[in-house]
Structure formats: structure tokens, C-alpha cells
XYZ file of C-alpha atoms in Angstrom:
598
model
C 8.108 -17.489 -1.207
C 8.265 -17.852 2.347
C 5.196 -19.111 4.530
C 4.838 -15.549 6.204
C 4.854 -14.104 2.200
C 2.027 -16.646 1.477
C -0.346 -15.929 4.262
C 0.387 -11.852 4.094
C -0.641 -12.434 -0.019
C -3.623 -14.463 0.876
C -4.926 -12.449 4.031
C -6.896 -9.954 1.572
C -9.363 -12.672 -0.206
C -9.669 -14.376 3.606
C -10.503 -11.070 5.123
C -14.115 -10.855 4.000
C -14.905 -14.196 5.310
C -13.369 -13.581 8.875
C -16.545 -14.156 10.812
C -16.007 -17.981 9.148
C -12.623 -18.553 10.164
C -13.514 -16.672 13.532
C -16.505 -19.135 13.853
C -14.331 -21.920 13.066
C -11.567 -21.140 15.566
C -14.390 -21.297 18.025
C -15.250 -24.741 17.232
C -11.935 -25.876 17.316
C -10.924 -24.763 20.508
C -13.916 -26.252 21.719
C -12.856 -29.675 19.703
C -9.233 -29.424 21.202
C -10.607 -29.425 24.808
C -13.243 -32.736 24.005
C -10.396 -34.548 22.601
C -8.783 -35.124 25.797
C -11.888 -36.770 27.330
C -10.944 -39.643 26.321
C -7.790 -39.772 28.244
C -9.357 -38.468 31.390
C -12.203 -40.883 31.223
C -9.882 -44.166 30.833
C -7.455 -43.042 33.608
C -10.610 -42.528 35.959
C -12.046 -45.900 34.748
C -9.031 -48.105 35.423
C -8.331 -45.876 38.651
C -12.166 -46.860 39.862
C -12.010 -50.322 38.788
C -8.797 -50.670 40.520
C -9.937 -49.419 43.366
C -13.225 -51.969 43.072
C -11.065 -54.770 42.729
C -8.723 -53.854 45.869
C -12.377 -53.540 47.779
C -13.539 -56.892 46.617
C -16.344 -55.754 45.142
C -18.905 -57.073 42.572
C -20.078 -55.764 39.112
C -23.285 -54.524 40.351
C -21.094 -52.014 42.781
C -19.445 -51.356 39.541
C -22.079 -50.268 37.430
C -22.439 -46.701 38.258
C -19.290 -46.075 37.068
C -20.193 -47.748 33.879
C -23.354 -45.514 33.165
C -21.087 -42.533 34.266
C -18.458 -42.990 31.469
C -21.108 -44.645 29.292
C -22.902 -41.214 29.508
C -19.537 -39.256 29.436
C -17.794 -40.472 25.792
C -21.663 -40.558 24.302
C -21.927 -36.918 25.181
C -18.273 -36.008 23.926
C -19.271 -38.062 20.965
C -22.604 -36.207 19.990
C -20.532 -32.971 21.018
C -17.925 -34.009 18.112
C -20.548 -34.848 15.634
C -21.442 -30.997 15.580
C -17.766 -29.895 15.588
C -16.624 -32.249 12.923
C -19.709 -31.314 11.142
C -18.767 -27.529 11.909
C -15.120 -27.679 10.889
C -15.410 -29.250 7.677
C -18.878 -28.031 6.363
C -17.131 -24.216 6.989
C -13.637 -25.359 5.623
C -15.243 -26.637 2.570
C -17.233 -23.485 2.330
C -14.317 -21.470 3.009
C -12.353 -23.131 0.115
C -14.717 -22.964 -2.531
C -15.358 -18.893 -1.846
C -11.600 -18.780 -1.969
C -11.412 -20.350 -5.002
C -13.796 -18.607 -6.454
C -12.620 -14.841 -5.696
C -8.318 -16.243 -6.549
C -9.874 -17.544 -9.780
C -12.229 -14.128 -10.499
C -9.206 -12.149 -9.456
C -6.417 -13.563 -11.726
C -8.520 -13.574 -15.126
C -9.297 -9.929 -13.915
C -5.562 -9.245 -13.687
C -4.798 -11.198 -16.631
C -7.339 -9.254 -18.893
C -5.401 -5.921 -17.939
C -1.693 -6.843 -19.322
C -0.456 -5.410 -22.117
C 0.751 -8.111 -24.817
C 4.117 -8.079 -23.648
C 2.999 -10.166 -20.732
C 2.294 -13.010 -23.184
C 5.283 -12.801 -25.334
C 7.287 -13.766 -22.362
C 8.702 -17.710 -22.946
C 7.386 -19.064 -19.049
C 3.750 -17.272 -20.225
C 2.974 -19.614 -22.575
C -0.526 -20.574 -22.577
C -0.615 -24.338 -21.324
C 2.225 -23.002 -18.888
C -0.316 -20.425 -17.152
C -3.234 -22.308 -17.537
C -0.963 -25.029 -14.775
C -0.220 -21.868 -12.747
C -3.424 -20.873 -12.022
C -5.122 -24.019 -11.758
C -2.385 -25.607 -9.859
C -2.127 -22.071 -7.329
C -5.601 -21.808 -6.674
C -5.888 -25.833 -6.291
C -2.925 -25.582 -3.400
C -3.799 -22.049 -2.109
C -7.192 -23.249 -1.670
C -6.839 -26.450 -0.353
C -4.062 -25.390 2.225
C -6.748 -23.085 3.609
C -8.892 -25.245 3.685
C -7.162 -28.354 5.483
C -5.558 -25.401 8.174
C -9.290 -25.074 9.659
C -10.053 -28.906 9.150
C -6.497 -30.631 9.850
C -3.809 -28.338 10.736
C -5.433 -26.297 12.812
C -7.234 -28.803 15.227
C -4.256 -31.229 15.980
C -1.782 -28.752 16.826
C -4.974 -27.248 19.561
C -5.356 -30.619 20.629
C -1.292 -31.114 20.897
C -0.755 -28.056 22.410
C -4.174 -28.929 25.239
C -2.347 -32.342 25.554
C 1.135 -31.150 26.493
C -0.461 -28.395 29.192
C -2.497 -31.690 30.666
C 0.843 -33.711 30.726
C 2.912 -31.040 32.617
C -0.305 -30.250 34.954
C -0.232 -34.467 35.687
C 3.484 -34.527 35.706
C 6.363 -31.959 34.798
C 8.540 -34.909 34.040
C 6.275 -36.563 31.534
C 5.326 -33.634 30.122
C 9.547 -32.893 29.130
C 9.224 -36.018 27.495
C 6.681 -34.827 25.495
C 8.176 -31.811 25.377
C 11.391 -32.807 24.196
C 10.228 -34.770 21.503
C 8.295 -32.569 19.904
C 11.121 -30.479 18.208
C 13.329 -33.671 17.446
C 10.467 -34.686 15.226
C 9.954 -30.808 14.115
C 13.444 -30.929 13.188
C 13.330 -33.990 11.059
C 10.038 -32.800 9.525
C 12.164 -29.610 8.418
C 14.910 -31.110 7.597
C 12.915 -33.735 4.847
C 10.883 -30.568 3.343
C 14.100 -28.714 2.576
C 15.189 -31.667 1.153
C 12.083 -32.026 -1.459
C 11.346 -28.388 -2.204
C 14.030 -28.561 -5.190
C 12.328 -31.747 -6.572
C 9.120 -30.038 -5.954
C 9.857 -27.353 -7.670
C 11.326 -29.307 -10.867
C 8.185 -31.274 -10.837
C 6.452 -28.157 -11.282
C 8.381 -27.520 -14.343
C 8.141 -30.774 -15.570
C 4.171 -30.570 -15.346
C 3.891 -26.497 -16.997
C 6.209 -28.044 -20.004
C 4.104 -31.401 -19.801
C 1.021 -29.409 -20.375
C 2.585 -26.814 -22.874
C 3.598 -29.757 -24.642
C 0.216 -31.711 -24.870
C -1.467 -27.703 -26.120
C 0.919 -28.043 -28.654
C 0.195 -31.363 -30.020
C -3.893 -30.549 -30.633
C -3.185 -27.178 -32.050
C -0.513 -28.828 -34.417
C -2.156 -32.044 -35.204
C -3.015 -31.513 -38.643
C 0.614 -30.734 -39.173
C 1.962 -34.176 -37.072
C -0.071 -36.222 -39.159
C 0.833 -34.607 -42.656
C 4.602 -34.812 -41.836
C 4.105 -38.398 -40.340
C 5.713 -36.951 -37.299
C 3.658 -38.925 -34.281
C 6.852 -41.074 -33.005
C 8.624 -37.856 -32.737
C 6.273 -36.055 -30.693
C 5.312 -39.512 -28.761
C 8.710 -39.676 -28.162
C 9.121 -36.111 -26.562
C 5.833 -36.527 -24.243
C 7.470 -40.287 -23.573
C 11.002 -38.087 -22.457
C 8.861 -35.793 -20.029
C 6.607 -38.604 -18.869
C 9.732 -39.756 -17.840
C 12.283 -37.189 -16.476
C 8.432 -36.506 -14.158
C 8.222 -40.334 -12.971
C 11.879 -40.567 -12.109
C 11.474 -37.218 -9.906
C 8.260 -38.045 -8.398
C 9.957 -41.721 -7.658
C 12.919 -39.584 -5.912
C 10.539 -37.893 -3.758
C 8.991 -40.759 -2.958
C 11.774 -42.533 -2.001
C 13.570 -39.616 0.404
C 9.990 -39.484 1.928
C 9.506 -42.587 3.057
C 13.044 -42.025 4.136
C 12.229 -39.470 6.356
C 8.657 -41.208 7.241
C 10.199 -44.538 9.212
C 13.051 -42.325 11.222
C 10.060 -40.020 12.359
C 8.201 -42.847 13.940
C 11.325 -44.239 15.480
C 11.160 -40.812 17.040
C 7.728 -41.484 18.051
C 8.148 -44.996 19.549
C 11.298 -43.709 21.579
C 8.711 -41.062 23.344
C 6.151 -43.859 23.689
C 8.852 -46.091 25.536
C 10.142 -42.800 27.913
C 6.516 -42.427 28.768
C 6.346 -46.080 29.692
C 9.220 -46.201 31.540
C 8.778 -43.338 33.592
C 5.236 -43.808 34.599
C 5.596 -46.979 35.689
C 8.688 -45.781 37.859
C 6.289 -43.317 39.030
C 3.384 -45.921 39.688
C 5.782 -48.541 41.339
C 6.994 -45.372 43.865
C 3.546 -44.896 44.535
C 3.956 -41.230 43.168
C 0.875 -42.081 40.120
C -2.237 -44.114 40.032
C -2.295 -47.311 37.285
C -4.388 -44.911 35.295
C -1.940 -42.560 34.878
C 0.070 -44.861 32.597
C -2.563 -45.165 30.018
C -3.862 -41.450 30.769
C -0.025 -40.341 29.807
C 0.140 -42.638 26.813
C -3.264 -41.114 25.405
C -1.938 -37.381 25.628
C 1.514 -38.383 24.303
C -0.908 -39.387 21.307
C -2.621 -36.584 20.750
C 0.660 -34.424 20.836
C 2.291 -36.803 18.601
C -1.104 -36.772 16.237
C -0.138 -33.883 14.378
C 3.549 -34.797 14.182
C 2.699 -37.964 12.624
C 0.787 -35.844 9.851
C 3.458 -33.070 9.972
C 5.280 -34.703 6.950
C 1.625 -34.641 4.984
C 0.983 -30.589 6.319
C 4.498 -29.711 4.752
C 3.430 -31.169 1.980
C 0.775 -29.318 1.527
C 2.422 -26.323 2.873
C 5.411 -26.773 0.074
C 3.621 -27.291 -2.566
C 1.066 -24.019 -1.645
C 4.666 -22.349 -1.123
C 6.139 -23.471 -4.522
C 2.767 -22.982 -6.955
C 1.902 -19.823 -4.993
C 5.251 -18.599 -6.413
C 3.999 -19.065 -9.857
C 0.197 -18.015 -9.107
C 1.592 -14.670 -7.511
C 3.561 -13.901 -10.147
C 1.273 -13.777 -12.851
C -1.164 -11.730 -10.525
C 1.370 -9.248 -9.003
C 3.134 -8.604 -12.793
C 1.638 -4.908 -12.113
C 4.221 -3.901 -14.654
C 2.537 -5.323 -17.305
C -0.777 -3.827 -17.179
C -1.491 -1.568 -19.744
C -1.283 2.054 -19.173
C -4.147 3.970 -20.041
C -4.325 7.871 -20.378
C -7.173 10.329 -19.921
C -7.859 11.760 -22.986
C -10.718 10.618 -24.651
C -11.926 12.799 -27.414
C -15.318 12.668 -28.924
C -14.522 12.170 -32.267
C -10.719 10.557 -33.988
C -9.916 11.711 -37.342
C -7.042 9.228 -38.124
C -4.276 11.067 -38.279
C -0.824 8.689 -37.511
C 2.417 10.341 -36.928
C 5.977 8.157 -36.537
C 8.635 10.381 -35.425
C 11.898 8.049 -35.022
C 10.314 4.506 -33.260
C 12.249 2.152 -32.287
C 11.108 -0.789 -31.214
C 12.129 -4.499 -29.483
C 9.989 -7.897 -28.684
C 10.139 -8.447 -25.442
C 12.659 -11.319 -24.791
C 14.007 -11.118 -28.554
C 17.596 -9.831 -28.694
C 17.215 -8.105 -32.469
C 15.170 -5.274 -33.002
C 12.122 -5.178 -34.711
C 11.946 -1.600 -36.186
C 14.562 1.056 -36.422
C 14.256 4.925 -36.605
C 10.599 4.855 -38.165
C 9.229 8.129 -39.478
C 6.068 8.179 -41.401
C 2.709 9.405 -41.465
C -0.657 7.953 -42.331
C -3.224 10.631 -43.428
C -6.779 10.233 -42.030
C -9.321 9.538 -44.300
C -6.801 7.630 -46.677
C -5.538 4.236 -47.526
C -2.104 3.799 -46.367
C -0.535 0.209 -47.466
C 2.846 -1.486 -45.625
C 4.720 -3.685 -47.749
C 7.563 -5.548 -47.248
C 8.761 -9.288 -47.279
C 7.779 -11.977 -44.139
C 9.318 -10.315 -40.751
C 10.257 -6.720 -41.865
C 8.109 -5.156 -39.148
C 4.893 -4.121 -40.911
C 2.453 -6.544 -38.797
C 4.785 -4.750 -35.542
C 3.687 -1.265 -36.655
C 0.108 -1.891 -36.428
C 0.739 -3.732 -32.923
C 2.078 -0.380 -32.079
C -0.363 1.983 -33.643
C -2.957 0.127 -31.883
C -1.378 0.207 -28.399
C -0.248 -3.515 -27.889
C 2.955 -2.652 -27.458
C 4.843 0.628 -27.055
C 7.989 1.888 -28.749
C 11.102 1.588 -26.853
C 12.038 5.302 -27.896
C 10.162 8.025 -30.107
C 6.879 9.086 -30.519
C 3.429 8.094 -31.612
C 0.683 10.458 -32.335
C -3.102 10.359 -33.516
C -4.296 13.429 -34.457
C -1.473 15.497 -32.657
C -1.863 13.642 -29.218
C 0.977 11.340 -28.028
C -0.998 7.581 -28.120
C -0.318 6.951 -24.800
C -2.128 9.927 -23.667
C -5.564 8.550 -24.836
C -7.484 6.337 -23.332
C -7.021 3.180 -24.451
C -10.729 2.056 -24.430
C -11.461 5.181 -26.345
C -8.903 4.393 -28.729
C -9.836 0.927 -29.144
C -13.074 1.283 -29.649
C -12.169 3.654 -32.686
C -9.919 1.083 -34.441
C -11.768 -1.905 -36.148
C -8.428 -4.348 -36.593
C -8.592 -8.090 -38.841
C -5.446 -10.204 -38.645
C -4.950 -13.050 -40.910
C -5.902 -15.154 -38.792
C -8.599 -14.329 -36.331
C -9.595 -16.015 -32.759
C -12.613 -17.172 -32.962
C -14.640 -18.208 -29.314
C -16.222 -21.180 -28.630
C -19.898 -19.749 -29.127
C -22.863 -19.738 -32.279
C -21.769 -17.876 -35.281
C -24.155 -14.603 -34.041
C -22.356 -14.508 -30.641
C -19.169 -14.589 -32.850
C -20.405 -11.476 -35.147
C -21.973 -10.118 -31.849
C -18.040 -9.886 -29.795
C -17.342 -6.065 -32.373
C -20.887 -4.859 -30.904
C -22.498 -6.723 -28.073
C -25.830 -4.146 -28.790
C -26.370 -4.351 -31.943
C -30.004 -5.788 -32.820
C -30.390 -9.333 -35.157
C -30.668 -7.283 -37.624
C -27.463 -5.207 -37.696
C -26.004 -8.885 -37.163
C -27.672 -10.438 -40.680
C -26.373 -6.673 -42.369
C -22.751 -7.291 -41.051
C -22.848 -10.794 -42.493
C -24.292 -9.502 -45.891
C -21.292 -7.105 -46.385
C -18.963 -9.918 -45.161
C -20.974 -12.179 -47.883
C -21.821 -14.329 -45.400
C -25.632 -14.563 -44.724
C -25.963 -16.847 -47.489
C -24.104 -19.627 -46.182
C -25.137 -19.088 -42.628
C -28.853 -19.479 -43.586
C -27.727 -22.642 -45.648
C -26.735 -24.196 -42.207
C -29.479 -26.589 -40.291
C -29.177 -24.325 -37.572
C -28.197 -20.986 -39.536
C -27.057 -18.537 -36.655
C -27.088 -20.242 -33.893
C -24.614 -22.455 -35.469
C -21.034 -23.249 -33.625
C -19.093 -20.594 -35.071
C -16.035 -23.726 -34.490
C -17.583 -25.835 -36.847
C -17.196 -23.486 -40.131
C -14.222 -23.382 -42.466
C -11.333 -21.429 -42.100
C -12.506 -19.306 -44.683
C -16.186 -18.501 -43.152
C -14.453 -18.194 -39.694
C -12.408 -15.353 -41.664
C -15.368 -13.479 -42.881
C -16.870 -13.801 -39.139
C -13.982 -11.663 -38.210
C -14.804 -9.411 -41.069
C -18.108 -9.228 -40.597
C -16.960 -8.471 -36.654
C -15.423 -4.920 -38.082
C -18.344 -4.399 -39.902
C -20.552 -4.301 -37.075
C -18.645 -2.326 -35.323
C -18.175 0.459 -37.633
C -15.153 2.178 -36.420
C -13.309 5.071 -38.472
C -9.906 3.746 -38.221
C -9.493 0.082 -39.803
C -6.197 -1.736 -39.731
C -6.161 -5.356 -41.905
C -3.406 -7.605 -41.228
C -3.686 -10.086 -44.634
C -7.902 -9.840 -44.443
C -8.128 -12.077 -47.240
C -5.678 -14.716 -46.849
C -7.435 -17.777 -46.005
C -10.212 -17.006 -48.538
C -10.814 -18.434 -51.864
C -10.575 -16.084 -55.307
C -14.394 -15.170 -55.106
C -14.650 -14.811 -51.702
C -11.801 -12.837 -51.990
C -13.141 -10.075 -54.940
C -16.699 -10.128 -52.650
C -14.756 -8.932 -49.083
C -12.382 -6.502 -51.584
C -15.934 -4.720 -53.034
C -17.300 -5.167 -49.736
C -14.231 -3.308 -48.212
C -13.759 -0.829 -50.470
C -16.963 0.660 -49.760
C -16.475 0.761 -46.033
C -12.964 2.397 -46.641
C -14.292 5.419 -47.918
C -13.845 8.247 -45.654
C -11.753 6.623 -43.080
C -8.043 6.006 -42.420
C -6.936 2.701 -43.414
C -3.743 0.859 -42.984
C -3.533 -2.573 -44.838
C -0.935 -5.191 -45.102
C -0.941 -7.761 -47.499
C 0.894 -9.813 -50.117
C -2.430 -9.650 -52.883
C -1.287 -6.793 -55.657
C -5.065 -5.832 -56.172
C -5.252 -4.865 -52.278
C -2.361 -2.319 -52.515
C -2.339 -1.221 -55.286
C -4.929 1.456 -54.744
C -3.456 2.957 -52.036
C -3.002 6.547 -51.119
C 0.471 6.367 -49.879
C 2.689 2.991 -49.649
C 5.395 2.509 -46.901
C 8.125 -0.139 -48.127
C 9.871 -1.833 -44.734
C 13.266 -3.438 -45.228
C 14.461 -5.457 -42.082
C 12.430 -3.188 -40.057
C 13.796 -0.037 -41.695
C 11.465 2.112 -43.433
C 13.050 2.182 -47.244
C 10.554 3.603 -49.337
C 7.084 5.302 -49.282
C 4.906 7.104 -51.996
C 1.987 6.031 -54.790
C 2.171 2.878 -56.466
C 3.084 4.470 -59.798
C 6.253 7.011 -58.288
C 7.559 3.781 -56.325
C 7.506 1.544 -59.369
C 9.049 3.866 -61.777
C 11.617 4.294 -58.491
C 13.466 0.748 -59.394
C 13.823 -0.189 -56.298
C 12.523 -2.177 -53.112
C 9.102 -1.989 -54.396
C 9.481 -2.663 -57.778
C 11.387 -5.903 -56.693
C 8.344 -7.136 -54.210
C 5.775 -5.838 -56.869
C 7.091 -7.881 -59.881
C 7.524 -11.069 -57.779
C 3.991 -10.821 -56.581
C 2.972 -10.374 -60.247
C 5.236 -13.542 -61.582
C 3.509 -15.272 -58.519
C 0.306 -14.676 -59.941
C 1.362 -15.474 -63.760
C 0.096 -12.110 -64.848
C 1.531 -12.516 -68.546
C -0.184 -15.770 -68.910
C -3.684 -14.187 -67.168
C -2.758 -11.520 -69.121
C -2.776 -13.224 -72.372
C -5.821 -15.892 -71.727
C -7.705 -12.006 -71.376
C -6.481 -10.977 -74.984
C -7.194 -14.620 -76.261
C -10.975 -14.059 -75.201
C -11.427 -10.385 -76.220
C -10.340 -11.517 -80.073
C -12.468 -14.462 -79.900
């Protein structure tokens, strides 16, 4: 991204605050001119003095032109306090508005993409958390030193070099002419970090993916005895990041000591030539010092030009990143119009295909099936034949890369995916839950409902007992239950919301054999009358199904009723009668018998 890309992406969010920045560039135009005082002011003083001493005269004839400046650099001085003030009171306020709307703005965008966005390997979550913190911290802050830093030197550099050429056109090419040398060099050291920049960038996403991954999978580290391992990895980035940084470092300071050679050079021309110009009698005595002072304040900036493309490179280099997660337009999900007032349920598959983004096999080839509304419609298949991909597709995460989805005789991505959301109630296996009381939890599958609806959901989830054996019942941290109880949260979730299409991705797999017979009665009365599709591995879940899909490899194999596909001999029989040996059924079976004789 290119400096003139960055400020024609941020001009929108600095737009509404132009009065600021207008305000601002008033004060520091005003700053730029009281800067020079201090130049004009010495050359008069040594100038008057001078011309004191030549006239042999005393202090007391002196003294007036002490009170004179005296008065002069207080003024400028009380004049500053209120520009300095100015500047950086409206920077600051600039930057933290700024942040606020790039912040707002990208969790906007983000909450639009389609899941596709996500499955992307650079989107990983401790990857785009560092994009966006690290983009709005750079965006934000180059903003905000522009009006405080940037922007004032190069007013007071650019008032300085006019003064020198209005004093002297010679001293003023001196200035002139060093200016772009130390441009130059400036360049010439920020081409040379932007590729370690942008490595160090990498180095911190994968750093911070890396430390995410260690608290989610701590319970696993420990188990496996596995902390040298991942020490060892975070030890290898730690690393490869200090040996870059170190690089940087070292080419900077480089670049750092040839730039003030640069600078002294000018200061000696300056020297040299005003005192050639004093000794002709072409400049006053004052003029030496009154050069010197400009030739500061043009070199000011330049000094801190290293430090500005800095922060210029490293707003250019995690803008890249920032931009590109809130420009991915192409992800967001594409929502039709049609919105009916009531869904029946009715699924048709009519040849899918489908592919994971950034996954080279195919998930699911040539589906065709149908799931009747008002039924129970059960996918089976082994671990990554496509039956957790379906219901991604049926409920709009993804779409097919070629045939056709329909509910109730409309193409799915003609409806409105709000509308079609908000008539799907979906449970996964395992189930986010927020960082929030267990009611705010129930609360996220109806934000309306009333306390009461909340205690009924948690009833049919069997629940409410538990909950109201907790010191703080509800208004417990939802984080602090078991993985079990965080399950029926979820459950309790559909319940609330009541929808008349259900999808359940393994409902009851992180429950115990109780819990799991209470959700199974509880479920089975909310399934009556609506169309639900349920995948699991638990024989008493399918086994009552309308209609059961077998999935092969992503290849729809076999479908029918429990009792046609078993007799069939095939797929299913296979999966059924190694989910029954699973369970010991002849041994269950028997310790039954044993207790009816007895």
C-alpha cells in the first residue's frame, strides 16, 4: 500500500472531523511563524549589543533592549503554551475518535462475512485480532502525530528556508541543497526496512496465533506432557522476532549517524559562508547565529524524518493487513429479498457440489436428497463424510460450488438470510458460549423473552435445577459451568427460540447417560411438527427417524427408514452394528433378561 492508498482509505473516517484538522492547521501555521522568533530576536540582540559595544556604552543604555526581547520570547512563549496546548489536546482527540469509528467499523464489517472468510489460513483468530489492533494502533497514531509532529516541523522548515533565502539566496541553497541529500538517505533506509518490517509483522500475527493456541489447548499440553515442545516453538519465534528486530536496529542506526554527518556538513557551509559574508561586510554578526537557528529548524524535521518513516512504514505495512480484512467485500454474505411469513421445511438437493475454501479435496459430490418438512431426517456417516458440511450449507454458511438448494421451492439464496435464520434453531456439538451470566447465555436465541420464558427454556433443557443450586443461580458466569451444563445452555438457547426448522450437530455429546435420555424426551417433544435434521453417532437418536441419508466420502450412498436400510446390507448396516458393538448391546441386552427372570 502506497502512502497516497493510505490517506485516500483513511480520508472517509477523517472527513467528519474536518473542522478539527481545519482548526488544527490553523494553529500550526500560526506555530510555524512563532518558531522563528527566536532566530530573529537573537540576531537583533547580538546586532544591538554589538552596536552598544562599538558606541561605548553602558548597561543602563542597554537595558531597553533587554525589556524589549525580555517582553518579546515571554509573549512567543505564552503564545506557544496555547498552540502546544491546541495541537496536541485536538490530535489526541482526533486519534481517539479515529480509533473509535476504525474499530466500530471493522467488527461491523467483520460481522457481515460469510464463514468462508474465517476458513481462510492468514484469518485465524489471534492473526486478526494483531491486524486490527495493530492497524488501528498505527492508523491512529500516524494521524495523530501528522497534526502534533509531522505536520508542524515541516511548516516551521518550510517558514525557515523562505526566511533564509529572504536573508540570503546563498545560505538559503545551502539549506536548500541539503534538504533532499538527507530526504534521499531517509528514503533510501525505509526501503531498506520495509521487508524486515513486514516479516516482523508476520512474526508477531504467528507469535500471537501461537500463544491463542497454547490456552485453548492447555489441558491437552499438560496431559501429553508436551510443555518443552510448545516452549520450544514460542522460544523459535521469540527468536527468529529478536534477531529481525536486532537487524533493524542495526541498519537504523546505520542510516541514523550518516544522516547527521549530513547535518553537520550543512551546519559547517552555513558557518563558513556567513562568516565570509560578515568579514566582506555583506551581513551583520547576528546573521551568523540568525542563519544557524533557521538551518535548525529546517533540519528539525529531518532529524526526526527517520522516526516519521517509521511511523509512516509501519501505518503503510499494518494498514495493508487492516484494509484487507475491511475491504474483503467478497466475503460478505449475500442476502436475498424474499422473506416469507411462514417456512414449512421443505429441503431440496439437486446435484451440490461443494469445496472448503483453501482445501484442495472436495467435500461433497453430486448430492441429491430431500428432507420433508415436518419430519425427522437423520445424516449418518463416519468422521469427515460431509454430513456436518450439509447443514453448513442448508443453513447458508457456505454455498455450493454448483447445484441447487431449495426450501420450500425457493432457491436458498433467494431468501433473506435473517429471515431464514431466524427460522432455523441449529446446536453443534460443541457450542460457543460468551463471556456473560448463564441467563444472558439462554437470553443470545431470544433477547425478549421475559425471566420467565428463560427458567421454561432451562426446564426443558433440564437445567433449572442445577442453576438454582448455584450461590448465584442465574446470574451465574455461564464460563464457570461444566461442559455438559454449557451444552444444555445451548439447548436450552433453541428452546427459547422456538424455531420450526431445528438442525443438531451431535446435541448430546458432551452429556452424561441421564442427561442424555432427559434432552432426548425433552427433544422429542419439541420435534413434533417441525423439520428436523440430526447428526449423531448415539443409535437411540437415529433410529427414529423419518428418512436416513447415509454419506460415504461425501457421496450420498444410501437413504431410507432404519428398518429398509438395515435389511439393505450395506453402508448402514456396517455403521449401525459398530455403533451397537460400541455400546455392548448383547451384554446390555442380556443384564435386561437377567433382571426380568429375577
Amino acid at each position: 500500500m502506497t502512502l497516497f492508498q493510505l490517506f485516500k482509505n483513511i480520508r472517509p473516517y477523517v472527513r467528519p472531523y474536518r473542522w478539527l484538522v481545519i482548526f488544527t492547521l490553523i494553529l500550526t501555521f500560526i506555530g510555524s511563524l512563532t518558531a522563528q522568533v527566536n532566530a530573529w530576536v537573537l540576531r537583533y540582540t547580538v546586532d544591538a549589543i554589538n552596536a552598544l559595544l562599538d558606541s561605548h556604552k553602558s548597561l543602563q543604555d542597554g537595558f531597553n533592549v533587554l525589556i524589549f526581547i525580555s517582553i518579546i520570547l515571554i509573549g512567543k512563549e505564552i503564545i506557544n503554551l496555547f498552540i502546544q496546548f491546541g495541537q496536541k489536546f485536538y490530535g489526541e482527540k482526533l486519534r481517539i475518535y479515529l480509533s473509535q469509528d476504525l474499530a466500530q467499523t471493522v467488527i461491523e464489517k467483520v460481522l457481515t462475512y460469510q464463514l468462508a472468510f474465517y476458513s481462510g489460513n492468514d484469518n485465524q483468530p489471534g492473526k486478526l485480532q494483531t491486524r486490527i489492533d495493530k492497524g488501528v494502533e498505527s492508523l491512529t497514531r500516524l494521524i495523530q502525530n501528522f497534526f502534533i509532529d509531522i505536520l508542524p516541523l515541516f511548516a516551521n522548515a518550510i517558514v525557515a528556508l523562505l526566511m533564509m533565502f529572504q536573508a540570503n539566496v546563498y545560505v538559503g541553497l545551502v539549506g536548500f541543497c541539503i534538504v533532499p541529500i538527507y530526504y534521499y538517505t531517509s528514503r533510501l533506509q525505509a526501503q531498506k526496512l520495509t521487508v524486515g518490517r513486514r516479516a516482523i509483522k508476520t512474526l508477531r500475527e504467528n507469535k500471537s496465533q501461537g500463544i491463542l493456541s497454547i490456552i485453548e489447548s492447555i489441558p491437552v499440553i499438560k496431559s501429553f506432557l508436551r510443555e518443552d515442545i510448545e516452549r520450544t516453538k514460542q522460544m523459535q519465534l521469540q527468536t527468529d522476532l529478536t534477531n529481525k528486530q536486532m537487524q533493524i536496529r542495526k541498519t537504523s542506526f546505520f542510516f541514523d549517524g550518516f544522516k547527521t554527518f549530513i547535518e553537520q556538513i550543512g551546519v559547517v557551509l552555513i558557518i563558513l559562508l556567513t562568516t565570509y559574508f560578515v568579514l566582506t561586510n555583506q551581513m551583520t554578526i547576528g546573521a551568523i547565529m540568525f542563519h544557524i537557528l533557521l538551518f535548525n529548524n529546517v533540519t528539525a524535521p529531518i532529524r526526526r524524518l527517520h522516526l516519521i518513516y517509521d511511523q509512516m512504514n509501519d501505518a503503510l505495512i499494518y494498514s495493508e493487513g487492516f484494509f484487507d480484512i475491511l475491504h474483503a467485500d467478497h466475503h460478505i454474505e449475500r442476502s436475498g429479498d424474499f422473506s416469507p411469513a411462514k417456512v414449512n421445511g421443505l429441503f431440496e438437493l439437486k446435484q451440490v457440489n461443494f469445496t472448503y475454501p483453501n482445501n484442495e479435496k472436495q467435500t461433497l459430490h453430486n448430492i441429491n436428497m430431500t428432507i420433508e418438512p415436518g419430519k425427522i431426517t437423520a445424516l449418518v456417516g463416519l468422521s469427515g463424510a460431509g454430513k456436518s458440511t450439509l447443514i453448513n450449507l442448508l443453513d447458508k454458511f457456505y454455498a455450493p460450488d454448483s447445484g441447487q438448494i431449495l426450501l420450500d421451492g425457493v432457491k436458498l439464496d433467494q431468501y433473506d438470510t435473517a429471515c431464514l435464520r431466524n427460522n432455523i434453531g441449529l446446536v453443534l456439538q460443541k457450542n460457543h458460549i460468551f463471556n456473560g451470566t448463564i441467563k444472558e447465555n439462554i437470553l443470545y436465541g431470544n433477547p425478549l423473552a421475559t425471566n420467565e420464558d428463560v427458567i421454561v427454556a432451562a426446564k426443558q433443557a433440564y437445567l433449572h435445577e442445577q442453576i438454582m443450586n448455584l450461590p448465584k443461580q442465574y446470574e451465574t458466569s455461564a464460563l464457570s459451568l461444566s461442559g455438559g451444563q454449557q451444552q444444555k445452555i445451548a439447548i436450552a438457547r433453541m428452546f427459547l427460540k422456538n424455531p420450526p426448522i431445528i438442525f443438531l450437530d451431535e446435541p448430546t455429546a458432551s452429556l452424561d447417560a441421564i442427561s442424555t435420555e432427559q434432552i432426548k424426551n425433552s427433544m422429542d417433544a419439541i420435534k413434533q411438527g417441525r423439520t428436523v435434521v440430526i447428526i449423531s453417532h448415539s443409535i437411540s437418536q437415529i433410529i427414529d427417524a423419518d428418512c436416513i441419508y447415509v454419506l460415504e466420502n461425501g457421496h450420498m450412498v444410501e437413504s431410507g427408514t432404519h428398518e429398509a436400510l438395515y435389511q439393505a446390507d450395506g453402508a448402514y448396516k456396517h455403521i449401525f452394528d459398530a455403533m451397537a458393538r460400541s455400546l455392548n448391546v448383547e451384554k446390555i441386552a442380556k443384564t435386561f433378561e437377567h433382571e426380568t427372570e429375577n
